[in-house]
Coordinates of C-alpha atoms in Angstrom, one line a residue:
X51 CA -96.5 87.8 -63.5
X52 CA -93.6 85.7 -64.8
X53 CA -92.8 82.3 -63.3
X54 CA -88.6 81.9 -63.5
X55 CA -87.4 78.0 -63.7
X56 CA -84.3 77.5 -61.7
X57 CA -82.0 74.6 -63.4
X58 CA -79.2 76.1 -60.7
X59 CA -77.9 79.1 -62.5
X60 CA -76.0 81.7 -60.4
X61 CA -77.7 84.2 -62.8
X62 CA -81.2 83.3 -61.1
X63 CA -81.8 86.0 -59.0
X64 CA -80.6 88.4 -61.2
X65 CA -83.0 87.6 -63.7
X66 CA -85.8 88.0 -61.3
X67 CA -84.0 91.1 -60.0
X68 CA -84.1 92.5 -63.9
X69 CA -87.7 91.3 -64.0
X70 CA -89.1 93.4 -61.0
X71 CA -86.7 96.9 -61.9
X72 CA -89.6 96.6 -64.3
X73 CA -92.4 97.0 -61.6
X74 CA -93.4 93.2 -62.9
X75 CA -93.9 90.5 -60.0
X76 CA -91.9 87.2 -60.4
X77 CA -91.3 84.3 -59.1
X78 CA -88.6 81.7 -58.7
X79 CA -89.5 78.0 -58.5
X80 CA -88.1 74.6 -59.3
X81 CA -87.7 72.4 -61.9
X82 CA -89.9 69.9 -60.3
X83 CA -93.0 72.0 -60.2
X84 CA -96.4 70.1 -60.5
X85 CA -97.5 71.6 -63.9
X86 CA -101.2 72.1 -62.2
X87 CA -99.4 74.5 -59.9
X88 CA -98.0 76.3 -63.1
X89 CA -101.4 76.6 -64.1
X90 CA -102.6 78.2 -60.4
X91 CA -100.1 80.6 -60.9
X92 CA -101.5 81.3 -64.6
X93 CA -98.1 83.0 -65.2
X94 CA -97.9 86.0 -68.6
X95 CA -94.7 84.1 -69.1
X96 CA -92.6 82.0 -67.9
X97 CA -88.3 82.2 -68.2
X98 CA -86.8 79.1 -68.6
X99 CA -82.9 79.9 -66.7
X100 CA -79.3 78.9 -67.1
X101 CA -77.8 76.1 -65.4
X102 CA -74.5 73.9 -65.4
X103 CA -75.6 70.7 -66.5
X104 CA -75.8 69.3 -70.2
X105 CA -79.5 68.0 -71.3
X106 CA -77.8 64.9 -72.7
X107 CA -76.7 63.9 -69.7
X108 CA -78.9 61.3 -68.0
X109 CA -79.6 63.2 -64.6
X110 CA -80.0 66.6 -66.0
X111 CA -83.0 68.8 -64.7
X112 CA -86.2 69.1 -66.2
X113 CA -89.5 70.9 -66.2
X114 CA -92.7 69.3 -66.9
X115 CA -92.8 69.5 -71.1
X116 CA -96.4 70.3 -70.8
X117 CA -95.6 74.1 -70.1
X118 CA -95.1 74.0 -74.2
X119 CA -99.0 73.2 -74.5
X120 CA -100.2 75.9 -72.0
X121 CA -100.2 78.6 -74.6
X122 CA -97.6 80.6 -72.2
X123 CA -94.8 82.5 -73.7
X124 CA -91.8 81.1 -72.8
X125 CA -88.0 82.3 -72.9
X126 CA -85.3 79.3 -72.7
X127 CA -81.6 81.3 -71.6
X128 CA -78.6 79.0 -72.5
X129 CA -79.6 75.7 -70.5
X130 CA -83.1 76.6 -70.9
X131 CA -82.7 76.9 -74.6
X132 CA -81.4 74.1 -74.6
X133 CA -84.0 72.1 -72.7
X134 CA -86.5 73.4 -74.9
X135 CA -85.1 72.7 -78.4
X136 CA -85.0 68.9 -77.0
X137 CA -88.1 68.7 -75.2
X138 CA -89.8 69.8 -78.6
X139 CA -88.0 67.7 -81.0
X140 CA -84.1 69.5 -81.8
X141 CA -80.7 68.3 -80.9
X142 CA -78.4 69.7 -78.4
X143 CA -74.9 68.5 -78.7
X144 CA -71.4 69.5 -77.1
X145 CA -69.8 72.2 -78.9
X146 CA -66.5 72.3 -80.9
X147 CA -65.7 75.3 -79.4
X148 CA -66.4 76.5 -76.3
X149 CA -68.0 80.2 -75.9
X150 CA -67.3 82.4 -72.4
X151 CA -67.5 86.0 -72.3
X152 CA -68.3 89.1 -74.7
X153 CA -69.5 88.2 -78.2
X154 CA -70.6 90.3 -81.1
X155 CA -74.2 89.4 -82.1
X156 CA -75.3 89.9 -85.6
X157 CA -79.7 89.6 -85.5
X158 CA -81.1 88.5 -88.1
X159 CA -84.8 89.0 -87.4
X160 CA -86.0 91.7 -85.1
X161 CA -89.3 92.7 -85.7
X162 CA -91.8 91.5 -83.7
X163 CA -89.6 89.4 -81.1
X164 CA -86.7 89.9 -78.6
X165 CA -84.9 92.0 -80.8
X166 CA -86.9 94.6 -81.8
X167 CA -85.8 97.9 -81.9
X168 CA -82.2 96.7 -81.1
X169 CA -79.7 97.2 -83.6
X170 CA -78.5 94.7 -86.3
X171 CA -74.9 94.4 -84.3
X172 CA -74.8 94.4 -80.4
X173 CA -72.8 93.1 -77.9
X174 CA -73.6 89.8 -75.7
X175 CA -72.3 87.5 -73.0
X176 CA -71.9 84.3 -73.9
X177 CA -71.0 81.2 -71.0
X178 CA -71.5 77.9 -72.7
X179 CA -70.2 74.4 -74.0
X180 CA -73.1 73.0 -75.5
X181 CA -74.8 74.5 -78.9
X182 CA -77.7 73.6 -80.9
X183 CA -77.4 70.9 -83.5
X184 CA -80.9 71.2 -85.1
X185 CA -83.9 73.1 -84.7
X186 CA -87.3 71.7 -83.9
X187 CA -89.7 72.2 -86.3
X188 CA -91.5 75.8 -86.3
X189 CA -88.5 77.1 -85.2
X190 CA -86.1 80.0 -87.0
X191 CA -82.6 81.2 -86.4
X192 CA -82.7 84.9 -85.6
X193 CA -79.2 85.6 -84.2
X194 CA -75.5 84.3 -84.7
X195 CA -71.9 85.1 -83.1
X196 CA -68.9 84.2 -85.0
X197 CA -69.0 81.2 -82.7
X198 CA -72.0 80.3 -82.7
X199 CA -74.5 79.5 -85.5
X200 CA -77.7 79.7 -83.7
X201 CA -77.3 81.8 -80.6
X202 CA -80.9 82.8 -80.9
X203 CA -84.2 81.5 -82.3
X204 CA -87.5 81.6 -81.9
X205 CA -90.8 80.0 -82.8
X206 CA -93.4 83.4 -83.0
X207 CA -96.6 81.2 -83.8
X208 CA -96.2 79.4 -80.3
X209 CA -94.1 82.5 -78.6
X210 CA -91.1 80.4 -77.9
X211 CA -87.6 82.2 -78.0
X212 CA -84.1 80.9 -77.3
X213 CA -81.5 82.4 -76.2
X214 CA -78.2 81.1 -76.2
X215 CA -76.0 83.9 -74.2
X216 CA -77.5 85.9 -71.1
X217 CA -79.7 89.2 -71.9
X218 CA -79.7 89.7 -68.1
X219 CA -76.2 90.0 -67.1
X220 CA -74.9 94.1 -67.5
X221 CA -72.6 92.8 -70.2
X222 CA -75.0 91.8 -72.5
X223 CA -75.6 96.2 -74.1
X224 CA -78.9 95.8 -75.5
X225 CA -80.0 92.6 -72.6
X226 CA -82.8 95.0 -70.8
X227 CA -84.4 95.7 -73.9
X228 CA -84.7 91.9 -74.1
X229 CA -85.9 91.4 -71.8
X230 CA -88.5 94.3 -71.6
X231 CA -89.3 93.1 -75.0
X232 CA -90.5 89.8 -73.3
X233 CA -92.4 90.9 -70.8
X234 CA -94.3 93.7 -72.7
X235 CA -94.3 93.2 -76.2
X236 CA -95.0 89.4 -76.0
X237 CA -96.4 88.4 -72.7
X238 CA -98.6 91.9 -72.7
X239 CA -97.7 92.1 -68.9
X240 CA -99.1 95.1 -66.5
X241 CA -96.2 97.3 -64.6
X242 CA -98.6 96.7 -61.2
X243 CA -95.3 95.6 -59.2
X244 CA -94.9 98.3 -56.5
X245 CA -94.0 98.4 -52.7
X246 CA -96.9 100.3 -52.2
X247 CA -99.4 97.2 -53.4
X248 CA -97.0 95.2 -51.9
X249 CA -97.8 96.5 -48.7
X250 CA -101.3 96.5 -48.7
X251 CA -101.6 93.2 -50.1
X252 CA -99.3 91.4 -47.4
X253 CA -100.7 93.5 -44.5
X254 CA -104.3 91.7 -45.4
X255 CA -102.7 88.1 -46.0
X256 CA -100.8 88.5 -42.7
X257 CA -104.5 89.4 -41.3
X258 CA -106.0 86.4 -43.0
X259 CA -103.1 83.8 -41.5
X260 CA -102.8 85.1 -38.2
X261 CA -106.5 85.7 -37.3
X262 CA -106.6 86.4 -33.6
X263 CA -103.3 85.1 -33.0
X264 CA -100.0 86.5 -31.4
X265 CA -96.4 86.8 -33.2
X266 CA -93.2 87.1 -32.1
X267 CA -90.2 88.6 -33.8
X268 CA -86.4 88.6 -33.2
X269 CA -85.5 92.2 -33.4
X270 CA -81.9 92.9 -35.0
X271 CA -82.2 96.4 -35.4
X272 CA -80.8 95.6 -39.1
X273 CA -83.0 96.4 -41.8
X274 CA -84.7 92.9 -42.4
X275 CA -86.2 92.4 -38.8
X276 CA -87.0 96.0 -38.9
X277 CA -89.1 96.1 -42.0
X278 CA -90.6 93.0 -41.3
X279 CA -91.7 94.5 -37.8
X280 CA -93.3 97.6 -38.8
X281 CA -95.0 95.5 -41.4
X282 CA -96.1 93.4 -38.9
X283 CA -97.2 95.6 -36.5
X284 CA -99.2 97.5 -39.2
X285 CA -101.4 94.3 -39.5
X286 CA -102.1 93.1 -36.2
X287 CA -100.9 95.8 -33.6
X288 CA -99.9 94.8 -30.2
X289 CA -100.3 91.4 -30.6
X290 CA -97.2 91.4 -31.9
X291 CA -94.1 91.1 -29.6
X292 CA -90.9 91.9 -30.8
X293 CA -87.6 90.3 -28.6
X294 CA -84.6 92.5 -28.5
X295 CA -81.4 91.1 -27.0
X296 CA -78.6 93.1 -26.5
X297 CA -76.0 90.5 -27.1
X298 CA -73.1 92.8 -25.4
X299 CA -71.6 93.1 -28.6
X300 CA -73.4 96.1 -30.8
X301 CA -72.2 99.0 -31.8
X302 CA -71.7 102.2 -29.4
X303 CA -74.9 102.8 -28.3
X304 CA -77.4 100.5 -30.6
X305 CA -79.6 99.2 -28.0
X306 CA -80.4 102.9 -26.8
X307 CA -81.5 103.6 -30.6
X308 CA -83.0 100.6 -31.3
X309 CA -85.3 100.8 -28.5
X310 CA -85.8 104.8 -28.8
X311 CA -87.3 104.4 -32.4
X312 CA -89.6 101.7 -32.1
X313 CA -90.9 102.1 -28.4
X314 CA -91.0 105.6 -29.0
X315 CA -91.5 106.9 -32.3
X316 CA -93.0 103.6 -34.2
X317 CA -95.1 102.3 -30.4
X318 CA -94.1 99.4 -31.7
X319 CA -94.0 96.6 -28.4
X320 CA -90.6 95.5 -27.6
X321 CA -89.8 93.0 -24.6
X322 CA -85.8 94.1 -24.0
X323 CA -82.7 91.9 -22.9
X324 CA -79.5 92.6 -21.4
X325 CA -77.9 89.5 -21.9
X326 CA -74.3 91.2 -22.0
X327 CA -72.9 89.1 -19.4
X328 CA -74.5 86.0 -20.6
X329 CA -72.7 86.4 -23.6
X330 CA -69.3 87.5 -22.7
X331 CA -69.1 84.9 -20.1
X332 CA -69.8 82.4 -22.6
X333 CA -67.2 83.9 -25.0
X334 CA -64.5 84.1 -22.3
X335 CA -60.8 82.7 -23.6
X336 CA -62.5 81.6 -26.9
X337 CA -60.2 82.9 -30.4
X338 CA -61.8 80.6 -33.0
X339 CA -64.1 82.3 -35.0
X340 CA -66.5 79.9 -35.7
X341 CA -66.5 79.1 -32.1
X342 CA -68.1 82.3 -31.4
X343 CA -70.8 82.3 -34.0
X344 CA -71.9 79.1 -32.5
X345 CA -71.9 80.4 -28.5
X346 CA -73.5 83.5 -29.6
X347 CA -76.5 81.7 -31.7
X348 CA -77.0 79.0 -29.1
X349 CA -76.9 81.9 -26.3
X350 CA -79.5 83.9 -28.6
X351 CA -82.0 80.8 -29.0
X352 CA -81.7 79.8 -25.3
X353 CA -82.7 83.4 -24.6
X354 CA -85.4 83.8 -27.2
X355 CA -87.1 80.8 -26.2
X356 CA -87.1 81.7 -22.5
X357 CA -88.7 85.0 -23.4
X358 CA -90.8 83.6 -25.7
X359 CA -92.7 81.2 -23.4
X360 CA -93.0 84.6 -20.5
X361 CA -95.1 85.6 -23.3
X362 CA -98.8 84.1 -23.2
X363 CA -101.2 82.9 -26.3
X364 CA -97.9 83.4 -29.0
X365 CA -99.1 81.3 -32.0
X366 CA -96.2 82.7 -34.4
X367 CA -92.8 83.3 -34.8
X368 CA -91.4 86.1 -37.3
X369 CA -88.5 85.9 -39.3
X370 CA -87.3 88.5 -41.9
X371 CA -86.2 85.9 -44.5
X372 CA -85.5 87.4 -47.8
X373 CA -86.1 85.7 -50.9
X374 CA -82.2 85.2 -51.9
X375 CA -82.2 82.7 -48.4
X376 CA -85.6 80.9 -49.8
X377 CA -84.0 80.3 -53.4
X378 CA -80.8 79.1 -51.8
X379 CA -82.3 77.0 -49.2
X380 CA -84.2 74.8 -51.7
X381 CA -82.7 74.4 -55.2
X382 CA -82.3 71.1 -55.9
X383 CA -79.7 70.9 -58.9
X384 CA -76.4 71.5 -59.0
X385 CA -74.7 74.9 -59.5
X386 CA -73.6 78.6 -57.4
X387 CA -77.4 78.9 -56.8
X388 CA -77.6 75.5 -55.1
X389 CA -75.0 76.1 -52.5
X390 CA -77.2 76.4 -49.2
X391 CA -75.5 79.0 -46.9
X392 CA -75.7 79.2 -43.1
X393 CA -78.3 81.9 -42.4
X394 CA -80.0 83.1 -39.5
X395 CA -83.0 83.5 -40.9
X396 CA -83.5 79.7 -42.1
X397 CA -84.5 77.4 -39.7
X398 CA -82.6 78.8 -37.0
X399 CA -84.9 78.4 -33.9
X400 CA -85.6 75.0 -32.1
X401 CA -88.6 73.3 -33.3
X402 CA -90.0 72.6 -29.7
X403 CA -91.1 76.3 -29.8
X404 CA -94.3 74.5 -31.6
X405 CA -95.2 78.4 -33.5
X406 CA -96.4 78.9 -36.8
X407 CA -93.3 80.5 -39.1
X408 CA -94.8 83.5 -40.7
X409 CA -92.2 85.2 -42.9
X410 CA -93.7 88.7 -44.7
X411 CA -90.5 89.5 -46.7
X412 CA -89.7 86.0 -48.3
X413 CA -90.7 86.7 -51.7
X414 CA -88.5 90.2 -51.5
X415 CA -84.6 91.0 -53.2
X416 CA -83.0 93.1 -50.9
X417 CA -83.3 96.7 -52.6
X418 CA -87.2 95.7 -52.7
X419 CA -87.1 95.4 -48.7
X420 CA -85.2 99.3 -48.3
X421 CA -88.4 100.4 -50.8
X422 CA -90.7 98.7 -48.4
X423 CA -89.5 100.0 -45.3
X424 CA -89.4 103.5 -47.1
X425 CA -93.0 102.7 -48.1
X426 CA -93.7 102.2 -44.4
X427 CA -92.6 105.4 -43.1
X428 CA -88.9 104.1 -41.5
X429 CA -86.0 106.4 -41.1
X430 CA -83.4 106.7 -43.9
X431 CA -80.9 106.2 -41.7
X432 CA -82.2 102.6 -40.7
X433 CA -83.2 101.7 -44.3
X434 CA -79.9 102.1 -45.6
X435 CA -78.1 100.8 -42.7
X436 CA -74.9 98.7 -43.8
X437 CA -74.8 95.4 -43.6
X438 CA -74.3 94.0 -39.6
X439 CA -73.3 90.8 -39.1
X440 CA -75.5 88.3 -36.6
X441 CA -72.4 87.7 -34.2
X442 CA -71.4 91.4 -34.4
X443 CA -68.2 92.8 -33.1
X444 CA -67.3 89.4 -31.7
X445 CA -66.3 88.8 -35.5
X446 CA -64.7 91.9 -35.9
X447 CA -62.2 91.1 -32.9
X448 CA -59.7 89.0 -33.8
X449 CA -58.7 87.0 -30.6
X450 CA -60.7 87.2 -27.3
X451 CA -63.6 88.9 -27.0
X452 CA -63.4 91.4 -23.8
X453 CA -65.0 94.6 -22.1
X454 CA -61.6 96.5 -22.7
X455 CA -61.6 95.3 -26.5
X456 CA -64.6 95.9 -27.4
X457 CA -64.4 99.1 -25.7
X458 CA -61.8 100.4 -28.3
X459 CA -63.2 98.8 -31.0
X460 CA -66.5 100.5 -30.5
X461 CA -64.9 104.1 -30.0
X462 CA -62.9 103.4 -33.4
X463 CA -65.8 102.5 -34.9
X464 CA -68.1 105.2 -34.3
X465 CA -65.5 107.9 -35.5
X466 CA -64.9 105.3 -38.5
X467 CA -68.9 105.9 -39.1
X468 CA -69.0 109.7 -38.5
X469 CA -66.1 110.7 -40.8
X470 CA -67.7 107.9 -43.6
X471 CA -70.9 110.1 -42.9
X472 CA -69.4 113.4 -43.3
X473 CA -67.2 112.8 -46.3
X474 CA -71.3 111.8 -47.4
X475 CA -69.9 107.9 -49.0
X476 CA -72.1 105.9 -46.5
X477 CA -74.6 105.0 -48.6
X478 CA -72.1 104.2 -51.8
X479 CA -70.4 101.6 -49.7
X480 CA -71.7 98.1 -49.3
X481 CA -70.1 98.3 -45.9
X482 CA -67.2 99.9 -43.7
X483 CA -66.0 98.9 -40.6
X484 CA -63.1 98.9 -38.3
X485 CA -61.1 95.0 -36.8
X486 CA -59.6 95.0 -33.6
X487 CA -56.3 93.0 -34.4
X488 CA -54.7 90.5 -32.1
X489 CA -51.4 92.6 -32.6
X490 CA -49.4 94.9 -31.0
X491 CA -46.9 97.9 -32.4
X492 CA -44.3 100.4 -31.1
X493 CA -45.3 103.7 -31.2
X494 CA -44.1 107.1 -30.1
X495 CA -46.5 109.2 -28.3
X496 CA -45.7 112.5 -26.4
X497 CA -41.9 111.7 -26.8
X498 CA -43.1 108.1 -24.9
X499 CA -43.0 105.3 -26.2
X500 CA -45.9 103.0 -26.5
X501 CA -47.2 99.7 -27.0
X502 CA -51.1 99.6 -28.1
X503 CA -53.5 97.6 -30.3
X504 CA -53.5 98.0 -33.9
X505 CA -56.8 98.4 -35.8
X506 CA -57.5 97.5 -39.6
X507 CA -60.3 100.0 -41.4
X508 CA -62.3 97.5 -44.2
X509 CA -64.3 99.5 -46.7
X510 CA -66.0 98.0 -49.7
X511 CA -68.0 98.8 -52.4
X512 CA -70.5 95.8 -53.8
X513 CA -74.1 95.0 -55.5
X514 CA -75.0 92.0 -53.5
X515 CA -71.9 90.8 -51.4
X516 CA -71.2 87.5 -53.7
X517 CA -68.4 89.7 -55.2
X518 CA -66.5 93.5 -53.7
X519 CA -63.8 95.7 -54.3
X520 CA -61.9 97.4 -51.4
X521 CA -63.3 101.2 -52.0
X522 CA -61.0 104.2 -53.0
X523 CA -61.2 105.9 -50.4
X524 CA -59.6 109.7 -50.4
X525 CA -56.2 109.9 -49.0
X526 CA -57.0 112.7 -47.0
X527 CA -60.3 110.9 -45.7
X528 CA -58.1 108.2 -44.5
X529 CA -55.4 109.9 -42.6
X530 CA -57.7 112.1 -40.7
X531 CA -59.9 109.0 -39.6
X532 CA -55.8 107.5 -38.6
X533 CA -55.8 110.9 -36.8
X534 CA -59.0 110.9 -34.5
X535 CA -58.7 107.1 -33.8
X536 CA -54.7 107.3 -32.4
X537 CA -55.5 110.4 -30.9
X538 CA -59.4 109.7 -29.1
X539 CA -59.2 106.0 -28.4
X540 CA -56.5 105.5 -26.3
X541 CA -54.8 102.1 -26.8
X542 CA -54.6 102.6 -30.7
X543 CA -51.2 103.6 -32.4
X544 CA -51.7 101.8 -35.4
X545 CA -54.3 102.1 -38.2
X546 CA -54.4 100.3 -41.2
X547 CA -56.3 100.2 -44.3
X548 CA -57.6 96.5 -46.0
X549 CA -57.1 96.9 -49.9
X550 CA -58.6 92.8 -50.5
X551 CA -61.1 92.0 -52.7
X552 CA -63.4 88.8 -52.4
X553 CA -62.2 86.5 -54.1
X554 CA -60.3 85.7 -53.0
X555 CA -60.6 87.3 -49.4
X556 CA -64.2 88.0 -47.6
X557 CA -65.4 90.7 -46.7
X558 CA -65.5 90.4 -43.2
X559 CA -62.5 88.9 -41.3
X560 CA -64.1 86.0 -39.3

């Protein structure tokens, strides 16, 4: 197991993420950790990360320096360097020039260390201001840039190594074998990371919290609440109720499949709501966006926690938080991985429910949850769903949210879906999706002329939504998905395509 330090890197999860694709457990914690919990965890190694602050600076964050005297390999990258060479004695001062981007590294010691087996010459990334001015003792240089006099070095009697550029970002060529040099060579770590023990390990600890209790889950239909409740339901049965509220604004027939796989195929115990006129009532005349997320979250807790208290003996309540919303939710320095974002998942139902939160998929990446549900027998289909968002099509109608809009947004959706399907690019797109616009066009139809709605196709391609690229999609793809739409739903004459990229837009459009 290796225990990652977060000093508010936005390169955090990724070096977990690089960690794991190594069948390694870790875990993120922060800077403030109690050293006795360090040495509960009893951690192979321990990665000290990247962060935005200076060490010289009064408030900067620190770790306990007593992880230097637990006989624990440890690996400081760029801030973390830099907080070890001070906290054992070295200097750390602002550089004379700064370093961002691609660097040659020349190594000048591999055997035995990070760089062994990696050639003499290799490519690195390098994002920094601050450089080491002296060493502490025990310590030797074992890499340079052009830049950058000591952009490695290490201390191999205590297994301490410094890194000043980042081994886990894809620009950095020879940064896996880095790190796999880490984890293997010098903290002797065990490749025992696998959904599979996973599984069986959080089935028995949700057996040991719950006891003889009752949960109840939020059902999406997305792939979070779907692992989590066949995970759940694997470890306690029917005493686990799962609430599924059709919010009158899914997809074309969602609740139907929703309810047909885990009632039916999984015997899963779903209590179902058709709150569709709850909702669009409460969404009449409203355009602001944000003014529907909140109706449609305040309309979903009011509902959950009606349903929840028709439901007798519940001691818990089930949330499928992922471990990207734990990290974010309580960093405490500054940086892209402090910035807490508005989730769903995170404290989003009242406390007066007085339940337990029981959360089986908080220490999981994303790509770790699809394994999971995999491991648990779910449908490909449902594992690699795209990405939904909680307010739905309400966000994907620009303008009022009504039956007759929605109706044409879900029929140009669906054949959207089908021809994404057929062309076989699902599953290489982060998402794809159609937007109702709050425009009309002139159009000729049938030698009439018309007058209709005008619908914007959004296809992207990313690794974890922070950053995507509007996807290439064949030309010949496109215009027969312009075809069916104008020609199946009627009140579309327009289709057009979305070639943004976020930054600077978003991916969705609300």
């Amino acid at each position: 197991m290796i225990l990652i330090i977060d000093f508010g890197s936005q390169y955090n999860q990724l070096i977990a993420r690089r960690v794991r694709e190594h069948s390694v457990y870790c875990r993120i914690e922060p800077p403030d950790i109690p050293l006795n919990e360090i040495r509960a965890i009893n951690p192979e190694g321990i990665i000290l990360s990247g962060g935005p602050s200076s060490i010289y600076e009064p408030k900067s964050p620190r770790v306990a320096k007593g992880i230097f005297d637990l006989g624990i390999p440890v690996l400081g990258i760029c801030y973390g360097l830099h907080f070890m060479i001070d906290a054992l004695g070295g200097t750390v001062i602002g550089a004379k020039k700064r370093e961002y981007g691609l660097a040659e590294l020349e190594i000048k010691k591999a055997a035995g260390g990070i760089f062994t087996g990696i050639d003499r010459k290799t490519r690195c990334w390098m994002s920094h201001g601050d450089a080491v001015g002296k060493l502490p003792k025990g310590f030797t240089v074992t890499a340079s840039t052009d830049n950058t006099a000591i952009a490695a070095a290490e201390d191999a009697v205590r297994r301490f190594y410094a890194l000043q550029f980042h081994p886990e970002v894809v620009h950095t060529t020879d940064g896996k074998k880095m790190l796999e040099n880490f984890i293997f060579n010098i903290c002797r770590c065990k490749k025992d990371w696998t959904m599979k023990s996973f599984a069986k390990d959080a089935i028995a600890d949700i057996r040991a919290e719950v006891g003889d209790g009752k949960i109840i889950l939020g059902l999406s239909g997305g792939v979070d609440s779907s692992v989590a409740a066949v995970l759940l339901h694997q470890a306690v049965g029917n005493r686990l109720t799962c609430v599924f509220v059709d919010n009158g604004v899914l997809r074309q027939d969602e609740a139907k499949r929703v309810l047909e796989l885990f009632r039916e195929n999984l015997h899963v115990n779903v209590r179902f709501v058709d709150a569709t006129k709850v909702f669009l009532d409460g969404l009449k005349g409203v355009i602001d966006p944000e003014k529907k997320r909140k109706i449609i979250g305040r309309t979903f807790i009011k509902i959950f926690e009606q349903e929840a208290h028709r439901i007798k003996g519940v001691n818990f309540l089930a949330q499928g938080t992922l471990y990207p919303d734990l990290i974010e939710s309580r960093s405490a320095f500054g940086g892209p991985s402090a910035v807490i974002k508005s989730h769903h998942n995170v404290g989003g139902l009242p406390k007066k429910m007085n339940l337990k939160l029981i959360e089986p998929l908080k220490h999981l990446f994303k790509d770790e949850v699809r394994l999971l549900g995999k491991e648990l027998g779910l449908p490909d289909d449902l594992i690699w769903r795209q990405p939904f968002p909680g307010p739905g099509l309400a966000v994907r109608i620009i303008g009022e949210v009504t039956r007759q809009r929605l109706n044409v947004l879900r029929q140009a959706d669906t054949i959207l879906l089908e021809e994404i399907r057929a062309a076989r690019l699902y599953r290489k797109l982060w998402q794809s999706f159609t937007i109702l616009l709050p425009l009309k066009s002139v159009g000729i139809m049938g030698d009439r002329r018309t007058y209709e709605n005008i619908v914007a196709v959004r296809a992207v391609t990313s690794e974890d939504a922070m950053t995507a690229d509007w996807a290439r999609l064949p030309q010949d793809l496109l215009a027969k998905i312009s075809n069916r739409m104008i020609n199946e739903v009627r009140g579309i004459n327009r289709v057009v395509y979305d070639i943004s990229t976020k930054p600077p837009s978003t991916i969705e459009w609300e």
